[in-house]
Every structure is written in C-alpha cells, then in structure tokens.
C-alpha cells in the first residue's frame, strides 16, 4: 500500500477494502443463516446506514483522483477501488445460482413449496410447518391459525432440509405432493407433529405443458398449494400462483397464448373463500373476497385480482364458489364470456385474455372480457365488451375500464 504506485490512492483503496469486507460479512451471514426472519431487517439496516455512506465516500474519492490526475489514474488503481466491492456483491447471487444447480441435479427435492391455508373448520389449527416455514416477511407463521376468522388466510413457503430428505418426512418430492400423502397431520403447540390427522383429498394438477413450449423462460410460473381445512377433512388444490407484474410482462413479450387472468366484483352477500373455474382452483390471495356494498354504497374494490388459468373462453365457464357463512356449500353457475364484436388490432395486441367476473346477490354470475393494447411498451388503450346488463344495477365499481388510469378507456371501443 505504501509503494509509489498506490501511495497517492491509499485512502480510496482503503475505503474500497473496508466496504468489500462489510458486504462480504453481511453476505456470508445471509448465506449461512437462510432463515433469518426479522434478522433480514438488521442486515438491511447495516447495509443502508454503513454501506451506502462508504460507497459514497468511495465514489467521491475516485472522482477526486480522476480530476487530480486528469483522467490518468492507473488501471490497477481502478481495479483495487472497485473489483473487491463488485466481487463481494456477487456472493449472494452466485450462492443462489449454485443452490439452483444443486436442486436441479438432485431432482428439485430441496425447492421451497408455496402453501396457502384456509381454515373453515371453526377450530384453531396448528398447521404443519416442518422442517421450516417462512412468510413473506421472513418470519415464521403465527400459529395457531384461528377458526373464528375464516376470511383471513395464511400463506407461507415450506423448506425441506437434509434431515427431511433423509427421513422422508417432507410431503413433497420434485415440487409435487408424494403419492403417499393421503392424510394431513397437524402439529402441536410445541411444533412437533401430532398423531392425530385427517383425510387429505387431492385435486388434480393444472396442465402446465403449454408453458414448457410457449414461454421464453426456463421453468414455469410458481405453483401454490391451496389447503382448505374443514371439520373432518382437508382438501388440497395445486394451482398457478398469482402472477407478478414482471411475469405477466414476460408472458406478453413471449406472445404466450391461452392464459386467462381473472378479476372479480363480489356483490354477493358474503365474502368468498374458495373459487373455481372449470374445476381449476384460483389463487384469490391471502384473504377472502369481500362483498361490495350494493347501490348506493361506495366502491371498495376495483376488480379484486384472482389467479390465472389455462382455458378456452369459447365455451361457457363453470364457476363455483364457497363463502364464509356456508363453507361446506357450493354455489355453482355457468357463464358465457362475451366475445369482442370487432377483432383486436394486430399491432400491440395482448396475447393474455382478461375476464372480470360479477357475482350477483341472487347467485348468478356475469362476465366481461377485456384486453390491453400496446404501442411498443406503452399502453395504448383498453378494449372491453362493456358492463353486462345483468350487473348494471349492482355495479358500484363500474366495468373493467374503471381500474385503469383516466384516458385509457377512451381509445378503443368494442
């Protein structure tokens, strides 16, 4: 450091090594402790309050050297000032890449599994979270899951480990439920599995084959296992998890066809806790679909987002659902999704179909089809079949166009 090539740059190089050491330490803690819970907040706080000021000092020092030397800073000084920090920042991405490679070589047995639980039993439930489960916040699920609030669901990811791989206790293999999983075994307050279990009724998997040939990304969108807990049994329905905006954008760019994205306006008398279209369960999120007050009430939900399903809209849809006040009873009806009277413009045409369902107080369902049209990456307008006549007297929230920004609904009319 004291040799002549580096003597005039030792402050910047020192800051670089200090910042690299900090990032390395934080990264190693994160890698060595995958189940940090709220510890993630502590790491992020240190990174923001210590790492960012160091990075600012490093950049200012580099700029000062560049001005002082009129741009003639030796290349090895540039390397010493930035390569250690960049290398440290690559630790976590490289670790995740190695984990994915190991999971692929091992048949995917170590991949996490997304679960969503709906308690319709009326009793508090200690869900099985072995060997480890984490919610979106990084903490474990708050158990027991209460029975008096069936409209509040519980979502988390379950993670296998080396021990569960060895003893076969984890109910999934290669990302799917094992054939032997025919009962759901609840835990005890201590976290151990109890001897009491209930029959597990399994719904079929959605056909994901189209994603393997029509999507320009490896793998498929994430599956989520929807567990419906009744008083005497549990039903599990694997289905597509609700897609992020990034994933939807990727599907659009890939010109992927056949996927229908659903939203809903629930004007029925009770919140909806379970919903299926053509026998496919839809991921309705982490809470029940609340009932929207009828006219003259105010709108409380501009198109509650549901999951997606691979299906055709040419034939009527079979829609059925359960509500919080009668969770063992199915409401069922058929609904024809209207077609556009005029074809969509070919340029900028969305390949993803969108449907807004209207659940009426009398138990009927109406549907509106709509689509997004783009010019390049810019939204040009919304094309929609319009508010169904049968929903007009209840539609406090308007049609599908109402959830878009002002002006988007004035470009394209059917």
C-alpha positions as semicolon CSV with decimal commas, in nm:
position;residue;x (nm);y (nm);z (nm)
1;X;0,000;0,000;0,000
2;X;0,291;0,232;0,068
3;X;0,466;0,156;-0,266
4;X;0,481;0,455;-0,500
5;X;0,211;0,334;-0,744
6;X;-0,051;0,330;-0,466
7;X;0,072;0,591;-0,217
8;X;-0,145;0,868;-0,356
9;X;-0,457;0,649;-0,367
10;X;-0,440;0,472;-0,033
11;X;-0,750;0,643;0,114
12;X;-0,972;0,532;-0,175
13;X;-0,825;0,182;-0,179
14;X;-0,869;0,156;0,198
15;X;-1,234;0,258;0,176
16;X;-1,283;0,005;-0,105
17;X;-1,142;-0,280;0,102
18;X;-1,347;-0,174;0,406
19;X;-1,669;-0,165;0,200
20;X;-1,587;-0,501;0,043
21;X;-1,526;-0,651;0,387
22;X;-1,860;-0,519;0,514
23;X;-2,053;-0,656;0,214
24;X;-1,872;-0,988;0,242
25;X;-1,959;-1,019;0,611
26;X;-2,326;-0,936;0,555
27;X;-2,347;-1,173;0,258
28;X;-2,188;-1,461;0,449
29;X;-2,429;-1,408;0,739
30;X;-2,722;-1,420;0,496
31;X;-2,587;-1,731;0,321
32;X;-2,501;-1,915;0,641
33;X;-2,835;-1,828;0,804
34;X;-3,106;-1,879;0,538
35;X;-3,392;-1,850;0,790
36;X;-3,314;-1,508;0,936
37;X;-3,670;-1,395;0,991
38;X;-3,660;-1,036;1,115
39;X;-3,281;-1,054;1,108
40;X;-3,309;-0,952;0,744
41;X;-3,413;-0,608;0,867
42;X;-3,097;-0,579;1,077
43;X;-2,875;-0,671;0,781
44;X;-3,055;-0,425;0,556
45;X;-3,021;-0,150;0,818
46;X;-2,645;-0,202;0,843
47;X;-2,614;-0,206;0,464
48;X;-2,807;0,121;0,431
49;X;-2,657;0,318;0,718
50;X;-2,298;0,197;0,688
51;X;-2,258;0,056;0,338
52;X;-2,414;0,345;0,146
53;X;-2,203;0,616;0,313
54;X;-1,890;0,412;0,244
55;X;-1,992;0,374;-0,119
56;X;-2,047;0,750;-0,144
57;X;-1,703;0,819;0,003
58;X;-1,551;0,569;-0,240
59;X;-1,711;0,738;-0,542
60;X;-1,609;1,084;-0,424
61;X;-1,252;0,966;-0,372
62;X;-1,244;0,814;-0,721
63;X;-1,377;1,135;-0,876
64;X;-1,118;1,339;-0,689
65;X;-0,839;1,114;-0,819
66;X;-0,973;1,137;-1,174
67;X;-0,981;1,520;-1,158
68;X;-0,643;1,546;-0,989
69;X;-0,477;1,313;-1,238
70;X;-0,676;1,445;-1,532
71;X;-0,809;1,100;-1,603
72;X;-0,468;0,932;-1,592
73;X;-0,537;0,703;-1,296
74;X;-0,358;0,365;-1,337
75;X;-0,584;0,074;-1,430
76;X;-0,476;-0,132;-1,129
77;X;-0,592;0,150;-0,902
78;X;-0,935;0,140;-1,066
79;X;-0,938;-0,235;-1,007
80;X;-0,842;-0,206;-0,641
81;X;-1,108;0,057;-0,582
82;X;-1,398;-0,132;-0,737
83;X;-1,326;-0,501;-0,803
84;X;-1,334;-0,606;-0,431
85;X;-1,673;-0,441;-0,381
86;X;-1,820;-0,588;-0,700
87;X;-1,686;-0,932;-0,611
88;X;-1,841;-0,911;-0,264
89;X;-2,177;-0,813;-0,412
90;X;-2,174;-1,129;-0,626
91;X;-2,160;-1,366;-0,327
92;X;-2,538;-1,396;-0,276
93;X;-2,630;-1,423;-0,649
94;X;-2,363;-1,688;-0,700
95;X;-2,484;-1,876;-0,394
96;X;-2,843;-1,876;-0,521
97;X;-2,720;-1,993;-0,860
98;X;-2,530;-2,280;-0,701
99;X;-2,833;-2,374;-0,494
100;X;-3,049;-2,385;-0,806
101;X;-2,793;-2,604;-0,979
102;X;-2,775;-2,841;-0,684
103;X;-3,154;-2,858;-0,669
104;X;-3,170;-2,940;-1,040
105;X;-2,907;-3,212;-1,009
106;X;-3,092;-3,355;-0,710
107;X;-3,428;-3,360;-0,888
108;X;-3,552;-3,040;-0,727
109;X;-3,621;-3,207;-0,391
110;X;-3,482;-2,909;-0,199
111;X;-3,700;-2,644;-0,364
112;X;-3,937;-2,450;-0,139
113;X;-4,312;-2,506;-0,168
114;X;-4,574;-2,229;-0,158
115;X;-4,877;-2,311;0,058
116;X;-5,192;-2,112;0,136
117;X;-5,425;-2,233;0,412
118;X;-5,793;-2,153;0,460
119;X;-5,940;-2,251;0,798
120;X;-6,306;-2,347;0,752
121;X;-6,312;-2,587;1,046
122;X;-6,419;-2,336;1,311
123;X;-6,134;-2,454;1,535
124;X;-5,779;-2,323;1,597
125;X;-5,530;-2,522;1,391
126;X;-5,160;-2,588;1,443
127;X;-5,050;-2,626;1,082
128;X;-4,765;-2,848;0,978
129;X;-4,468;-2,619;0,910
130;X;-4,189;-2,876;0,941
131;X;-3,899;-2,861;0,895
132;X;-3,919;-2,485;0,840
133;X;-4,171;-2,232;0,706
134;X;-4,137;-1,864;0,627
135;X;-4,396;-1,598;0,547
136;X;-4,341;-1,304;0,313
137;X;-4,191;-1,100;0,599
138;X;-3,925;-1,363;0,663
139;X;-4,076;-1,468;0,996
140;X;-4,250;-1,797;1,068
141;X;-4,630;-1,834;1,054
142;X;-4,825;-1,704;1,352
143;X;-4,987;-2,020;1,492
144;X;-5,241;-2,141;1,574
145;X;-5,450;-2,038;1,277
146;X;-5,773;-1,913;1,431
147;X;-6,106;-2,068;1,334
148;X;-6,332;-1,772;1,411
149;X;-6,180;-1,563;1,129
150;X;-6,213;-1,786;0,820
151;X;-6,173;-1,485;0,591
152;X;-5,809;-1,445;0,694
153;X;-5,581;-1,695;0,521
154;X;-5,226;-1,797;0,598
155;X;-4,960;-1,808;0,326
156;X;-4,602;-1,928;0,362
157;X;-4,327;-2,126;0,193
158;X;-4,213;-2,459;0,336
159;X;-3,850;-2,558;0,306
160;X;-3,704;-2,908;0,318
161;X;-3,358;-2,975;0,456
162;X;-3,106;-3,256;0,466
163;X;-3,282;-3,427;0,757
164;X;-3,623;-3,422;0,590
165;X;-3,464;-3,556;0,272
166;X;-3,316;-3,841;0,474
167;X;-3,623;-3,939;0,678
168;X;-3,877;-3,872;0,402
169;X;-4,096;-3,662;0,633
170;X;-4,138;-3,377;0,385
171;X;-4,463;-3,445;0,193
172;X;-4,330;-3,313;-0,139
173;X;-4,081;-3,452;-0,386
174;X;-3,963;-3,279;-0,702
175;X;-4,201;-2,995;-0,623
176;X;-4,512;-3,218;-0,608
177;X;-4,705;-3,395;-0,336
178;X;-4,592;-3,750;-0,285
179;X;-4,835;-4,023;-0,388
180;X;-4,833;-4,143;-0,028
181;X;-4,967;-3,811;0,104
182;X;-5,326;-3,912;0,181
183;X;-5,362;-3,756;0,528
184;X;-5,288;-3,413;0,672
185;X;-5,115;-3,430;1,008
186;X;-5,146;-3,129;1,235
187;X;-4,870;-3,011;1,467
188;X;-4,879;-2,949;1,841
189;X;-4,809;-2,617;2,019
190;X;-4,450;-2,736;2,065
191;X;-4,411;-2,762;1,688
192;X;-4,390;-3,140;1,681
193;X;-4,618;-3,346;1,462
194;X;-4,915;-3,495;1,642
195;X;-5,051;-3,844;1,594
196;X;-5,394;-3,706;1,505
197;X;-5,452;-3,649;1,136
198;X;-5,743;-3,616;0,894
199;X;-5,802;-3,745;0,542
200;X;-5,642;-3,540;0,267
201;X;-5,846;-3,511;-0,052
202;X;-5,640;-3,411;-0,353
203;X;-5,749;-3,205;-0,651
204;X;-5,575;-3,256;-0,988
205;X;-5,280;-3,051;-1,103
206;X;-5,328;-2,788;-1,374
207;X;-5,182;-2,874;-1,713
208;X;-4,860;-2,674;-1,733
209;X;-4,736;-2,828;-2,057
210;X;-4,809;-2,512;-2,263
211;X;-4,558;-2,320;-2,052
212;X;-4,282;-2,562;-2,150
213;X;-4,319;-2,480;-2,520
214;X;-4,465;-2,130;-2,529
215;X;-4,273;-1,933;-2,269
216;X;-3,926;-1,799;-2,338
217;X;-3,803;-1,854;-1,986
218;X;-3,680;-2,164;-1,804
219;X;-3,930;-2,348;-1,588
220;X;-4,291;-2,248;-1,530
221;X;-4,469;-1,993;-1,307
222;X;-4,486;-2,092;-0,942
223;X;-4,745;-2,337;-0,817
224;X;-4,922;-2,275;-0,489
225;X;-5,090;-2,549;-0,287
226;X;-5,426;-2,429;-0,158
227;X;-5,527;-2,617;0,160
228;X;-5,892;-2,595;0,266
229;X;-5,936;-2,719;0,623
230;X;-6,286;-2,848;0,704
231;X;-6,405;-3,004;1,030
232;X;-6,342;-3,362;0,916
233;X;-6,102;-3,345;0,623
234;X;-5,863;-3,127;0,427
235;X;-5,873;-3,061;0,054
236;X;-5,560;-2,953;-0,132
237;X;-5,571;-2,790;-0,475
238;X;-5,245;-2,716;-0,656
239;X;-5,280;-2,422;-0,893
240;X;-5,095;-2,134;-1,053
241;X;-4,990;-1,872;-0,802
242;X;-5,098;-1,517;-0,875
243;X;-4,854;-1,375;-1,127
244;X;-4,632;-1,077;-1,059
245;X;-4,632;-0,785;-1,299
246;X;-4,283;-0,890;-1,411
247;X;-4,406;-1,239;-1,502
248;X;-4,711;-1,105;-1,685
249;X;-4,486;-0,872;-1,881
250;X;-4,261;-1,166;-1,971
251;X;-4,557;-1,368;-2,093
252;X;-4,675;-1,076;-2,305
253;X;-4,332;-1,035;-2,462
254;X;-4,317;-1,409;-2,531
255;X;-4,653;-1,384;-2,712
256;X;-4,781;-1,657;-2,484
257;X;-5,141;-1,760;-2,561
258;X;-5,411;-1,947;-2,372
259;X;-5,373;-1,794;-2,025
260;X;-5,676;-1,617;-1,879
261;X;-5,627;-1,366;-1,597
262;X;-5,931;-1,317;-1,375
263;X;-6,062;-1,036;-1,156
264;X;-6,387;-1,028;-0,962
265;X;-6,652;-0,792;-0,825
266;X;-6,833;-0,971;-0,543
267;X;-7,178;-0,820;-0,500
268;X;-7,298;-1,132;-0,320
269;X;-7,400;-1,125;0,044
270;X;-7,088;-1,288;0,194
271;X;-6,710;-1,294;0,141
272;X;-6,587;-1,568;-0,092
273;X;-6,323;-1,805;0,047
274;X;-6,292;-2,054;-0,238
275;X;-6,337;-2,014;-0,612
276;X;-6,303;-2,249;-0,908
277;X;-6,344;-2,202;-1,283
278;X;-6,391;-2,516;-1,494
279;X;-6,271;-2,721;-1,200
280;X;-5,947;-2,522;-1,163
281;X;-5,891;-2,350;-0,829
282;X;-5,795;-1,984;-0,847
283;X;-5,546;-1,828;-0,609
284;X;-5,751;-1,548;-0,450
285;X;-5,471;-1,416;-0,228
286;X;-5,433;-1,404;0,149
287;X;-5,788;-1,308;0,243
288;X;-6,147;-1,371;0,140
289;X;-6,301;-1,173;-0,146
290;X;-6,504;-0,917;0,044
291;X;-6,861;-0,838;-0,052
292;X;-6,902;-0,495;-0,213
293;X;-7,191;-0,288;-0,073
294;X;-7,483;-0,256;-0,312
295;X;-7,607;0,075;-0,451
296;X;-7,595;0,345;-0,313
297;X;-7,280;0,227;-0,137
298;X;-6,925;0,319;-0,235
299;X;-6,688;0,104;-0,436
300;X;-6,445;-0,087;-0,214
301;X;-6,258;-0,294;-0,473
302;X;-6,178;-0,208;-0,833
303;X;-6,155;-0,559;-0,967
304;X;-6,018;-0,788;-0,695
305;X;-5,730;-0,976;-0,864
306;X;-5,752;-1,354;-0,881
307;X;-5,514;-1,609;-1,020
308;X;-5,490;-1,726;-1,379
309;X;-5,589;-2,044;-1,557
310;X;-5,514;-2,208;-1,889
311;X;-5,854;-2,250;-2,052
312;X;-6,066;-2,154;-2,351
313;X;-6,327;-1,879;-2,342
314;X;-6,517;-2,012;-2,643
315;X;-6,744;-2,232;-2,431
316;X;-6,938;-2,127;-2,117
317;X;-6,738;-2,130;-1,793
318;X;-6,847;-2,339;-1,498
319;X;-6,795;-2,116;-1,194
320;X;-6,842;-2,235;-0,837
321;X;-6,752;-2,082;-0,503
322;X;-6,786;-2,111;-0,125
323;X;-6,847;-1,832;0,126
324;X;-6,754;-1,770;0,489
325;X;-7,112;-1,815;0,613
326;X;-7,161;-2,157;0,450
327;X;-6,816;-2,305;0,380
328;X;-6,944;-2,656;0,311
329;X;-7,192;-2,541;0,048
330;X;-7,101;-2,487;-0,318
331;X;-7,264;-2,212;-0,522
332;X;-7,247;-2,303;-0,889
333;X;-7,345;-2,146;-1,219
334;X;-7,245;-2,129;-1,585
335;X;-7,150;-1,805;-1,754
336;X;-7,071;-1,724;-2,115
337;X;-6,788;-1,477;-2,159
338;X;-6,888;-1,238;-2,440
339;X;-6,668;-1,212;-2,748
340;X;-6,543;-0,889;-2,899
341;X;-6,765;-0,770;-3,183
342;X;-6,459;-0,633;-3,362
343;X;-6,119;-0,808;-3,368
344;X;-5,833;-0,667;-3,170
345;X;-5,574;-0,468;-3,365
346;X;-5,290;-0,695;-3,461
347;X;-5,018;-0,446;-3,373
348;X;-4,976;-0,432;-2,999
349;X;-5,239;-0,696;-2,936
350;X;-5,224;-0,857;-2,594
351;X;-5,199;-1,236;-2,604
352;X;-5,327;-1,272;-2,247
353;X;-5,703;-1,288;-2,206
354;X;-5,864;-1,099;-1,920
355;X;-6,204;-1,157;-1,763
356;X;-6,388;-0,966;-1,491
357;X;-6,649;-1,177;-1,309
358;X;-6,952;-1,017;-1,146
359;X;-7,109;-1,223;-0,865
360;X;-7,466;-1,103;-0,815
361;X;-7,677;-1,107;-0,494
362;X;-7,908;-1,369;-0,646
363;X;-7,622;-1,612;-0,701
364;X;-7,584;-1,554;-1,074
365;X;-7,257;-1,457;-1,237
366;X;-7,195;-1,224;-1,532
367;X;-6,868;-1,176;-1,717
368;X;-6,688;-0,902;-1,907
369;X;-6,398;-0,967;-2,142
370;X;-6,129;-0,702;-2,183
371;X;-5,781;-0,670;-2,328
372;X;-5,486;-0,436;-2,316
373;X;-5,339;-0,297;-2,637
374;X;-4,988;-0,151;-2,660
375;X;-4,774;0,059;-2,886
376;X;-4,427;-0,068;-2,811
377;X;-4,406;-0,069;-2,431
378;X;-4,672;0,200;-2,389
379;X;-5,030;0,113;-2,305
380;X;-5,244;0,240;-2,591
381;X;-5,587;0,157;-2,457
382;X;-5,836;-0,089;-2,316
383;X;-6,075;-0,284;-2,534
384;X;-6,371;-0,427;-2,340
385;X;-6,709;-0,583;-2,408
386;X;-6,861;-0,348;-2,154
387;X;-7,059;-0,376;-1,833
388;X;-7,300;-0,672;-1,852
389;X;-7,663;-0,562;-1,848
390;X;-7,746;-0,801;-1,564
391;X;-7,482;-0,634;-1,345
392;X;-7,573;-0,274;-1,419
393;X;-7,799;-0,225;-1,117
394;X;-7,530;-0,351;-0,876
395;X;-7,206;-0,236;-1,035
396;X;-7,096;0,028;-0,786
397;X;-6,739;-0,018;-0,908
398;X;-6,821;0,014;-1,277
399;X;-6,678;-0,202;-1,552
400;X;-6,329;-0,334;-1,617
401;X;-6,223;0,005;-1,753
402;X;-6,269;0,170;-1,413
403;X;-5,949;0,023;-1,271
404;X;-5,733;0,187;-1,539
405;X;-5,598;0,538;-1,548
406;X;-5,801;0,820;-1,693
407;X;-5,786;0,821;-2,073
408;X;-5,709;0,453;-2,119
409;X;-6,079;0,380;-2,163
410;X;-6,131;0,635;-2,439
411;X;-5,902;0,482;-2,701
412;X;-6,066;0,157;-2,804
413;X;-6,434;0,078;-2,803
414;X;-6,587;-0,254;-2,897
